[in-house]
Amino acid sequence: MGCISAQLPDIFNVAAYFLDGEVAQENSERIALFYQEETYTYGQLQQWVQRAARSLLMAGIERENRIALLLPDSPELVFAFWGAIWMGAVPVPINTACSVDEVRYILQDSRAKLLVTTEDWQAKLSPITSPFLQHTWLNTGETPLLSQLEQLPATAITAATSRDEPAFWLYTSGSTGKPKGVIHLHQSMVVCVEHYAKTTLGLRRDDITYSVANIPFAYGLGNTLYMPLAVGAATVLSDAINAFDIVADIQRYQPTVFFGIPSVYANLLAIHEIEPLNPAGLRLCVSAAEQLPESLWYQWRATHNQEIYEGIGTTEFLHIFLSNQPGACKPGTSGRPVAGYDVRVVDDEGHSCAVAEIGNLVVGGESLMGGYWNHLQATRQAIHGSTMHTGDKYQCDAEGYFKFMGRKDDLFKVNGQWVSPMEIEDVLHQHPQVLEVAVLPESQAEERLTQVIAYITLKAGNPPSPELETQICRFAKQHLPHFKAPKTVQFVDALPRTPTGKIHRKSLGVVHS
């Protein structure tokens, strides 16, 4: 396929590419968005985006200004995002699962000139202390944003941006410190479309995609905002908040491609007896964000006769660079490298690791970020030429499948031997009463020893008890080497998670050794 970016013109606006290109024009009468009772065709989508672009220009927004978008997945978010890029500004979508402090930090750090949000969020943030913010657009019941945009003509000149200049920012989840602004270029989305959406998944015109990951999350941004547009497909904008809502949405919209995360697959299986999912219309089930337990993969296939195509990506690479594929799926792994990406496991000196040896994941590819905003040292530590050290620990087997072993800070030693929490968690997921689990080390200060502790949420109808703790520990000892088996089980109502849905291990309050 060659270098994707080199095939794009120097003057290139990615909003115009997706909304005014050949695919969009050919599908102008076809549905692009489903949202509650509303639908929007490709032609209507382009008109709304141009209204949003014109409105930004009228508000005094200039090229390269940052525009903060703090909205749930909705038409308003889609129109504002593409409208900003259309007129040359830089949208910064913010996950509504972020805390108030995180949102305040992002507003100040990004120097956003305009905030588009809801009345509820404005109240939470009041007073907004960012000295850079000059305007706030509210989407309220009394004055919905769409009603304001509807008054404007659907015409706006496309900014003559470069393929190499920033198009949008995404903020990291902040699980290892304050969120960092990841700068992505106009060419980045096209790279992900060609290598993953088309070549790996084979998305097609008759698909309807449904993503449980929201648009401000890099995974959700691709699943919902631009990958379907690249092939003339449709997507569902959902406000689902639990597994029951997701089942109802799938029944209602009949999507063909389901983009899930491990916890959602677990919850859908947990409610299967009382609210069964009918996956008849689904042709692809995808998982990302964190490692999908192998046992969960087999449960899903046994229940729904569907494979889950697991992959892994990062905010810094915008979307997935390791993936399982139809006809070549290996449960318990992140799959093989997506076309166009160079993925290796190396030791601390940068030498390639042997088969099955745990090492550091290094990835190279055209969708790599331009850098972290205002974090020069972090950028230089992460990026080495055209490659990035992701901070993940991986091993690669003899067939070329990559297996996630944890973040670099997740691995720990017990009895002098390295332990990956993922291996233990996968075994514990096989226990019939376990819904979710997170494994961490616990330092025994008096004995100067490290032992394994498991934090577990139970399936509905299974109350915690000392007897169940003993049973789970015994189960682990039967399936794991003695030193890897948890010595303690802590039952919790829910595992803490980052705004992007990953387990926030440090919030469990365990001292890492």
Coordinates of C-alpha atoms in Angstrom, one line a residue:
M1 CA 0.0 0.0 0.0
G2 CA 3.0 2.3 0.5
C3 CA 3.1 5.5 2.5
I4 CA -0.5 6.7 2.9
S5 CA 0.4 10.3 3.8
A6 CA 2.6 10.7 0.7
Q7 CA -0.4 9.9 -1.5
L8 CA -2.4 12.8 0.0
P9 CA -2.1 16.3 -1.5
D10 CA 0.0 18.9 0.4
I11 CA -3.2 21.0 0.9
F12 CA -5.5 18.6 2.7
N13 CA -8.5 19.1 5.0
V14 CA -9.6 15.8 6.6
A15 CA -13.1 17.1 7.3
A16 CA -13.6 17.8 3.6
Y17 CA -12.0 14.5 2.7
F18 CA -14.7 12.5 4.6
L19 CA -17.7 14.8 4.2
D20 CA -17.2 16.2 0.7
G21 CA -15.2 13.5 -1.0
E22 CA -16.3 10.9 -3.5
V23 CA -17.7 8.5 -0.9
A24 CA -19.8 11.1 0.7
Q25 CA -21.2 12.4 -2.6
E26 CA -22.0 8.9 -3.8
N27 CA -23.9 8.3 -0.6
S28 CA -25.5 11.7 -0.1
E29 CA -29.0 10.1 0.4
R30 CA -27.9 7.3 2.6
I31 CA -28.1 7.4 6.4
A32 CA -24.8 8.3 8.1
L33 CA -26.0 8.8 11.7
F34 CA -28.7 7.2 13.9
Y35 CA -29.5 9.0 17.1
Q36 CA -32.6 8.2 19.1
E37 CA -35.5 8.9 16.8
E38 CA -33.5 11.0 14.4
T39 CA -31.4 10.0 11.3
Y40 CA -29.0 12.1 9.3
T41 CA -28.0 11.4 5.7
Y42 CA -24.5 12.1 4.4
G43 CA -25.9 15.1 2.6
Q44 CA -27.5 16.5 5.8
L45 CA -24.4 15.8 7.8
Q46 CA -22.3 17.9 5.5
Q47 CA -24.8 20.8 5.7
W48 CA -24.9 20.7 9.5
V49 CA -21.1 20.6 9.6
Q50 CA -20.9 23.7 7.4
R51 CA -23.4 25.5 9.6
A52 CA -21.2 24.7 12.6
A53 CA -18.1 25.9 10.7
R54 CA -19.9 29.2 9.8
S55 CA -21.1 29.7 13.4
L56 CA -17.5 29.3 14.7
L57 CA -16.3 31.9 12.2
M58 CA -19.0 34.3 13.3
A59 CA -18.0 33.8 16.9
G60 CA -14.5 35.0 16.1
I61 CA -12.8 31.6 16.2
E62 CA -9.7 31.7 14.1
R63 CA -7.6 29.0 12.4
E64 CA -5.6 26.9 14.9
N65 CA -7.7 28.0 17.9
R66 CA -8.6 25.1 20.1
I67 CA -12.3 24.3 20.6
A68 CA -13.2 22.2 23.7
L69 CA -16.1 19.9 23.2
L70 CA -17.6 18.6 26.5
L71 CA -20.7 16.7 25.2
P72 CA -22.1 13.2 25.2
D73 CA -22.1 11.3 22.0
S74 CA -24.7 13.3 20.0
P75 CA -25.2 15.0 16.7
E76 CA -24.1 18.3 18.3
L77 CA -20.7 16.7 19.1
V78 CA -20.3 15.3 15.6
F79 CA -21.2 18.6 13.9
A80 CA -19.0 20.7 16.2
F81 CA -16.0 18.4 15.8
W82 CA -16.1 18.3 12.0
G83 CA -17.1 21.9 11.7
A84 CA -14.1 23.1 13.7
I85 CA -11.7 21.1 11.4
W86 CA -13.6 22.3 8.3
M87 CA -12.8 26.0 9.2
G88 CA -9.3 25.3 10.4
A89 CA -9.7 25.2 14.1
V90 CA -8.6 22.3 16.3
P91 CA -11.3 20.5 18.2
V92 CA -10.5 18.9 21.6
P93 CA -13.2 16.4 22.6
I94 CA -13.3 15.8 26.4
N95 CA -14.8 12.7 27.9
T96 CA -17.8 13.4 30.0
A97 CA -16.6 10.7 32.4
C98 CA -13.7 12.9 33.4
S99 CA -13.8 14.5 36.8
V100 CA -14.5 18.3 37.2
D101 CA -10.8 18.8 38.1
E102 CA -9.7 16.9 35.0
V103 CA -11.9 19.0 32.8
R104 CA -10.7 22.2 34.4
Y105 CA -7.1 21.1 33.8
I106 CA -7.8 20.2 30.2
L107 CA -9.5 23.6 29.5
Q108 CA -6.5 25.5 30.9
D109 CA -3.8 23.2 29.4
S110 CA -5.3 23.2 25.9
R111 CA -5.9 27.0 26.0
A112 CA -9.3 26.4 24.5
K113 CA -10.9 29.6 23.2
L114 CA -14.4 28.2 23.1
L115 CA -16.2 25.5 25.2
V116 CA -19.2 23.7 23.8
T117 CA -21.0 21.9 26.6
T118 CA -24.3 21.3 28.4
E119 CA -26.0 23.4 31.1
D120 CA -25.3 20.8 33.7
W121 CA -21.6 20.8 33.0
Q122 CA -21.5 24.6 33.0
A123 CA -22.9 24.5 36.5
K124 CA -20.4 22.0 37.7
L125 CA -17.5 24.0 36.3
S126 CA -18.7 27.4 37.4
P127 CA -16.7 29.5 37.8
I128 CA -14.6 28.6 34.8
T129 CA -11.1 30.0 35.6
S130 CA -9.3 29.4 32.3
P131 CA -7.9 32.8 31.2
F132 CA -8.0 31.7 27.6
L133 CA -11.7 30.8 27.3
Q134 CA -13.7 33.6 25.6
H135 CA -16.9 31.9 24.6
T136 CA -19.2 29.1 25.9
W137 CA -21.9 27.5 23.7
L138 CA -24.6 25.7 25.7
N139 CA -26.7 22.9 24.4
T140 CA -29.8 23.2 26.6
G141 CA -33.5 22.3 26.4
E142 CA -34.5 25.9 26.0
T143 CA -31.9 26.8 23.4
P144 CA -30.6 23.6 21.7
L145 CA -27.5 24.0 19.7
L146 CA -29.1 22.6 16.6
S147 CA -31.8 25.3 16.7
Q148 CA -29.1 27.9 16.8
L149 CA -27.2 26.3 13.9
E150 CA -30.4 25.8 11.8
Q151 CA -30.8 29.5 11.3
L152 CA -27.5 29.7 9.4
P153 CA -26.8 29.0 5.7
A154 CA -25.2 25.6 5.1
T155 CA -22.2 27.1 3.4
A156 CA -18.7 27.6 4.7
I157 CA -15.3 27.7 2.9
T158 CA -13.0 24.8 3.7
A159 CA -9.8 25.9 5.3
A160 CA -6.7 25.1 3.1
T161 CA -5.0 23.1 5.8
S162 CA -1.9 20.9 5.3
R163 CA -1.9 17.1 5.7
D164 CA 0.9 17.6 8.2
E165 CA -0.7 20.2 10.5
P166 CA -2.7 19.5 13.7
A167 CA -6.3 18.6 13.0
F168 CA -7.5 17.7 16.5
W169 CA -6.2 16.8 20.0
L170 CA -7.1 13.9 22.3
Y171 CA -6.2 13.8 25.9
T172 CA -4.9 10.6 27.5
S173 CA -6.8 9.0 30.4
G174 CA -4.4 10.4 33.0
S175 CA -4.0 6.9 34.7
T176 CA -0.3 7.6 35.2
G177 CA -0.5 11.3 36.0
K178 CA -2.3 14.4 34.6
P179 CA -3.9 13.9 31.2
K180 CA -1.6 14.8 28.3
G181 CA -2.8 16.5 25.1
V182 CA -2.0 14.2 22.1
I183 CA -1.7 16.2 18.8
H184 CA -3.0 14.4 15.7
L185 CA -2.5 15.5 12.1
H186 CA -5.0 15.8 9.2
Q187 CA -3.5 12.7 7.7
S188 CA -3.8 10.4 10.8
M189 CA -7.4 9.4 10.3
V190 CA -6.8 8.4 6.7
V191 CA -4.0 6.1 7.8
C192 CA -6.1 4.3 10.3
V193 CA -9.0 3.9 7.8
E194 CA -6.8 2.4 5.1
H195 CA -4.8 0.1 7.4
Y196 CA -7.4 -1.0 10.0
A197 CA -11.0 -0.2 8.9
K198 CA -10.6 -1.3 5.3
T199 CA -7.7 -3.8 5.2
T200 CA -8.1 -5.5 8.7
L201 CA -11.8 -5.3 9.4
G202 CA -13.1 -5.0 5.9
L203 CA -15.8 -2.4 6.8
R204 CA -18.2 -1.9 4.0
R205 CA -21.0 0.3 2.8
D206 CA -23.9 -1.8 4.2
D207 CA -22.4 -1.8 7.7
I208 CA -23.9 -0.1 10.8
T209 CA -21.3 0.4 13.6
Y210 CA -22.1 0.5 17.3
S211 CA -19.4 1.6 19.8
V212 CA -19.6 1.4 23.5
A213 CA -16.4 3.6 23.7
N214 CA -17.3 7.3 23.4
I215 CA -16.0 9.7 20.7
P216 CA -13.5 11.5 23.0
F217 CA -11.8 8.1 23.4
A218 CA -9.4 7.4 20.5
Y219 CA -11.0 3.9 20.0
G220 CA -14.5 5.4 19.9
L221 CA -13.5 8.3 17.7
G222 CA -12.5 5.9 15.0
N223 CA -15.4 3.4 15.5
T224 CA -18.0 6.2 15.3
L225 CA -16.7 9.4 13.8
Y226 CA -14.6 8.6 10.8
M227 CA -14.2 4.9 9.9
P228 CA -17.9 4.4 8.9
L229 CA -17.7 7.6 6.8
A230 CA -14.8 6.3 4.9
V231 CA -16.8 3.5 3.3
G232 CA -20.3 5.0 3.2
A233 CA -21.5 3.1 6.2
A234 CA -23.8 4.3 9.1
T235 CA -23.1 4.6 12.8
V236 CA -25.2 4.7 16.0
L237 CA -24.7 7.5 18.5
S238 CA -25.7 5.9 21.7
D239 CA -26.4 7.2 25.3
A240 CA -26.4 3.7 26.8
I241 CA -25.2 3.6 30.4
N242 CA -25.4 -0.2 31.1
A243 CA -25.6 -3.6 29.6
F244 CA -29.4 -3.6 29.5
D245 CA -29.3 -0.3 27.4
I246 CA -26.8 -1.9 25.0
V247 CA -29.0 -4.9 24.5
A248 CA -31.9 -2.6 23.8
D249 CA -29.9 -0.5 21.3
I250 CA -28.7 -3.6 19.4
Q251 CA -32.3 -4.8 19.2
R252 CA -33.4 -1.4 17.9
Y253 CA -30.7 -0.4 15.5
Q254 CA -29.5 -3.9 14.3
P255 CA -25.8 -3.0 14.0
T256 CA -23.5 -5.2 12.0
V257 CA -20.2 -4.3 13.7
F258 CA -20.0 -4.1 17.5
F259 CA -17.0 -2.3 19.1
G260 CA -16.9 -3.4 22.7
I261 CA -14.5 -3.5 25.6
P262 CA -13.8 -6.4 28.0
S263 CA -16.0 -5.2 30.9
V264 CA -19.0 -4.7 28.6
Y265 CA -18.6 -8.2 27.1
A266 CA -18.5 -9.6 30.7
N267 CA -21.6 -7.7 31.7
L268 CA -23.6 -8.7 28.6
L269 CA -22.8 -12.3 29.4
A270 CA -23.7 -11.8 33.1
I271 CA -27.3 -10.6 32.2
H272 CA -27.8 -13.1 29.4
E273 CA -30.3 -15.3 31.3
I274 CA -32.6 -12.3 32.1
E275 CA -31.9 -10.0 29.1
P276 CA -30.5 -12.1 26.3
L277 CA -28.7 -10.4 23.4
N278 CA -29.7 -11.4 19.9
P279 CA -26.5 -11.1 17.8
A280 CA -28.1 -12.3 14.6
G281 CA -27.3 -9.1 12.7
L282 CA -23.7 -8.8 13.9
R283 CA -21.0 -9.9 11.6
L284 CA -18.0 -8.5 13.6
C285 CA -17.4 -8.2 17.4
V286 CA -14.3 -6.2 18.3
S287 CA -12.7 -5.6 21.6
A288 CA -9.9 -3.1 22.6
A289 CA -8.9 -0.8 25.5
E290 CA -7.5 -3.6 27.7
Q291 CA -6.8 -7.3 27.6
L292 CA -9.8 -9.5 26.9
P293 CA -9.6 -12.6 29.2
E294 CA -9.3 -15.8 27.2
S295 CA -12.0 -17.5 29.2
L296 CA -14.4 -14.6 28.3
W297 CA -13.6 -15.1 24.6
Y298 CA -14.7 -18.7 24.8
Q299 CA -17.8 -17.9 26.9
W300 CA -18.9 -15.3 24.2
R301 CA -18.4 -17.8 21.4
A302 CA -20.2 -20.6 23.2
T303 CA -23.2 -18.3 24.0
H304 CA -23.4 -16.3 20.8
N305 CA -21.5 -18.4 18.2
Q306 CA -19.4 -15.3 17.5
E307 CA -15.7 -14.7 17.7
I308 CA -14.3 -11.5 19.3
Y309 CA -11.6 -9.8 17.3
E310 CA -9.4 -8.3 20.0
G311 CA -6.9 -5.6 19.2
I312 CA -4.8 -3.0 20.9
G313 CA -4.0 0.6 20.1
T314 CA -3.1 3.8 22.0
T315 CA -4.2 7.4 22.0
E316 CA -0.7 8.2 20.6
F317 CA -1.3 6.0 17.5
L318 CA -5.0 7.1 17.3
H319 CA -6.4 3.6 16.7
I320 CA -5.5 -0.1 16.6
F321 CA -2.1 -1.4 15.5
L322 CA -2.3 -5.0 16.7
S323 CA -5.4 -7.1 15.9
N324 CA -6.9 -10.5 15.5
Q325 CA -8.7 -10.9 12.2
P326 CA -11.5 -13.0 10.8
G327 CA -10.1 -16.4 10.0
A328 CA -7.0 -15.8 12.1
C329 CA -8.1 -15.3 15.7
K330 CA -6.1 -16.5 18.7
P331 CA -7.9 -15.9 22.0
G332 CA -5.9 -14.4 24.8
T333 CA -3.7 -12.3 22.4
S334 CA -3.8 -8.9 20.9
G335 CA -3.3 -10.5 17.5
R336 CA -0.7 -9.7 14.9
P337 CA 0.5 -6.3 13.5
V338 CA -2.0 -4.4 11.4
A339 CA -0.7 -3.7 7.9
G340 CA 1.4 -0.5 7.9
Y341 CA 2.7 -0.9 11.4
D342 CA 6.1 -2.2 12.6
V343 CA 5.6 -3.8 16.0
R344 CA 8.4 -5.4 18.0
V345 CA 9.1 -6.7 21.5
V346 CA 12.6 -5.5 22.7
D347 CA 14.6 -5.7 25.9
D348 CA 15.8 -2.7 27.8
E349 CA 18.8 -2.3 25.5
G350 CA 16.6 -2.3 22.4
H351 CA 17.4 -5.8 21.2
S352 CA 14.6 -8.0 19.9
C353 CA 13.4 -10.5 22.5
A354 CA 13.3 -14.2 21.9
V355 CA 10.0 -16.0 21.4
A356 CA 7.8 -15.8 24.5
E357 CA 10.3 -13.6 26.3
I358 CA 8.6 -10.6 28.0
G359 CA 9.9 -7.3 26.8
N360 CA 8.9 -3.7 25.9
L361 CA 6.5 -3.0 23.0
V362 CA 7.8 -0.7 20.4
V363 CA 5.6 0.5 17.5
G364 CA 6.2 2.4 14.4
G365 CA 3.5 3.7 12.0
E366 CA 2.2 6.8 10.1
S367 CA -0.6 7.5 12.5
L368 CA 1.9 8.3 15.3
M369 CA 1.1 11.5 17.1
G370 CA 2.9 14.8 16.4
G371 CA 3.7 14.9 20.1
Y372 CA 2.4 15.7 23.5
W373 CA 1.3 19.3 23.9
N374 CA 3.6 21.2 26.3
H375 CA 5.4 18.0 27.4
L376 CA 8.7 18.0 25.5
Q377 CA 10.5 15.5 27.7
A378 CA 7.6 13.1 27.8
T379 CA 7.5 13.3 24.0
R380 CA 11.2 12.6 23.6
Q381 CA 11.1 9.7 26.1
A382 CA 8.2 8.1 24.2
I383 CA 9.2 8.8 20.5
H384 CA 12.4 7.5 19.0
G385 CA 12.5 8.6 15.4
S386 CA 9.3 7.2 13.8
T387 CA 8.7 4.6 16.6
M388 CA 7.3 4.9 20.1
H389 CA 7.9 3.0 23.3
T390 CA 4.3 2.4 24.4
G391 CA 5.1 1.4 28.0
D392 CA 3.4 -1.9 27.6
K393 CA 5.0 -5.3 28.4
Y394 CA 4.4 -7.9 25.8
Q395 CA 5.6 -11.3 24.5
C396 CA 5.4 -12.6 21.0
D397 CA 4.9 -16.3 20.3
A398 CA 6.2 -18.4 17.5
E399 CA 3.2 -17.7 15.2
G400 CA 3.7 -13.9 15.5
Y401 CA 0.8 -13.3 17.9
F402 CA 1.4 -10.7 20.6
K403 CA 0.2 -11.2 24.2
F404 CA -0.2 -8.3 26.6
M405 CA 1.5 -8.9 30.0
G406 CA 0.7 -5.6 31.6
R407 CA 1.9 -2.0 31.8
K408 CA 5.6 -1.6 32.7
D409 CA 4.6 -0.8 36.2
D410 CA 2.1 -3.7 36.5
L411 CA 4.6 -6.6 36.5
F412 CA 6.1 -7.5 39.9
K413 CA 8.3 -10.2 41.4
V414 CA 7.3 -12.9 43.8
N415 CA 9.9 -15.3 45.1
G416 CA 12.4 -13.6 42.7
Q417 CA 10.2 -14.5 39.6
W418 CA 8.4 -12.0 37.4
V419 CA 4.6 -12.2 37.6
S420 CA 2.1 -10.8 35.1
P421 CA -1.3 -9.9 36.6
M422 CA -2.9 -10.8 33.3
E423 CA -2.1 -14.5 33.6
I424 CA -3.6 -14.7 37.1
E425 CA -6.7 -12.6 36.2
D426 CA -7.5 -14.8 33.3
V427 CA -7.5 -17.9 35.5
L428 CA -9.7 -16.2 38.1
H429 CA -12.2 -15.1 35.4
Q430 CA -12.8 -18.8 34.8
H431 CA -14.4 -19.1 38.3
P432 CA -18.2 -19.3 37.8
Q433 CA -18.9 -16.6 40.4
V434 CA -16.3 -14.0 39.3
L435 CA -17.4 -11.1 37.1
E436 CA -14.3 -8.9 37.1
V437 CA -10.9 -9.1 38.7
A438 CA -7.8 -7.0 39.2
V439 CA -4.6 -8.5 40.6
L440 CA -1.9 -6.5 42.3
P441 CA 1.1 -7.1 44.6
E442 CA 0.9 -6.4 48.3
S443 CA 4.1 -5.8 50.2
Q444 CA 4.3 -7.4 53.6
A445 CA 6.5 -4.9 55.4
E446 CA 7.3 -7.1 58.4
E447 CA 8.4 -10.1 56.3
R448 CA 9.7 -8.0 53.4
L449 CA 7.8 -10.3 51.1
T450 CA 5.5 -9.6 48.1
Q451 CA 2.2 -11.5 47.9
V452 CA -0.6 -11.5 45.4
I453 CA -3.9 -10.0 46.2
A454 CA -7.0 -10.2 44.0
Y455 CA -9.7 -7.5 43.9
I456 CA -12.9 -9.2 42.7
T457 CA -16.5 -8.1 41.8
L458 CA -19.0 -11.0 41.9
K459 CA -21.8 -11.8 39.5
A460 CA -25.3 -10.9 40.6
G461 CA -26.8 -13.2 43.3
N462 CA -23.4 -14.2 44.7
P463 CA -22.8 -12.4 48.1
P464 CA -19.2 -12.2 49.4
S465 CA -18.3 -14.5 52.2
P466 CA -15.2 -16.0 53.8
E467 CA -16.1 -19.4 52.4
L468 CA -16.2 -18.0 48.9
E469 CA -12.8 -16.3 49.4
T470 CA -11.4 -19.7 50.5
Q471 CA -13.0 -21.4 47.5
I472 CA -11.6 -18.8 45.0
C473 CA -8.1 -19.1 46.5
R474 CA -8.2 -22.9 46.3
F475 CA -9.4 -22.6 42.7
A476 CA -6.4 -20.4 41.8
K477 CA -4.0 -22.8 43.5
Q478 CA -5.3 -25.6 41.3
H479 CA -4.7 -23.7 38.1
L480 CA -1.6 -21.6 38.9
P481 CA 1.9 -22.2 40.2
H482 CA 1.8 -21.8 44.0
F483 CA 3.7 -18.5 44.1
K484 CA 1.3 -16.9 41.6
A485 CA -1.9 -17.9 43.4
P486 CA -3.5 -15.0 45.4
K487 CA -3.1 -15.3 49.1
T488 CA -5.9 -12.7 49.7
V489 CA -9.2 -11.9 48.0
Q490 CA -10.9 -8.5 48.5
F491 CA -14.5 -8.3 47.3
V492 CA -15.5 -4.9 45.9
D493 CA -18.7 -3.6 44.5
A494 CA -16.9 -2.2 41.4
L495 CA -13.4 -1.9 40.1
P496 CA -12.3 1.7 39.7
R497 CA -11.8 2.8 36.1
T498 CA -10.3 5.6 34.1
P499 CA -12.6 7.7 31.9
T500 CA -11.7 5.5 28.9
G501 CA -12.9 2.3 30.8
K502 CA -9.5 0.8 31.8
I503 CA -9.1 -0.5 35.3
H504 CA -7.3 2.1 37.4
R505 CA -5.1 -0.2 39.5
K506 CA -3.4 2.5 41.5
S507 CA -6.8 3.6 42.9
L508 CA -7.1 0.2 44.6
G509 CA -4.7 1.6 47.2
V510 CA -2.2 -1.3 47.1
V511 CA 1.5 -0.5 47.5
H512 CA 3.5 -1.8 44.5
S513 CA 6.8 -3.4 45.1

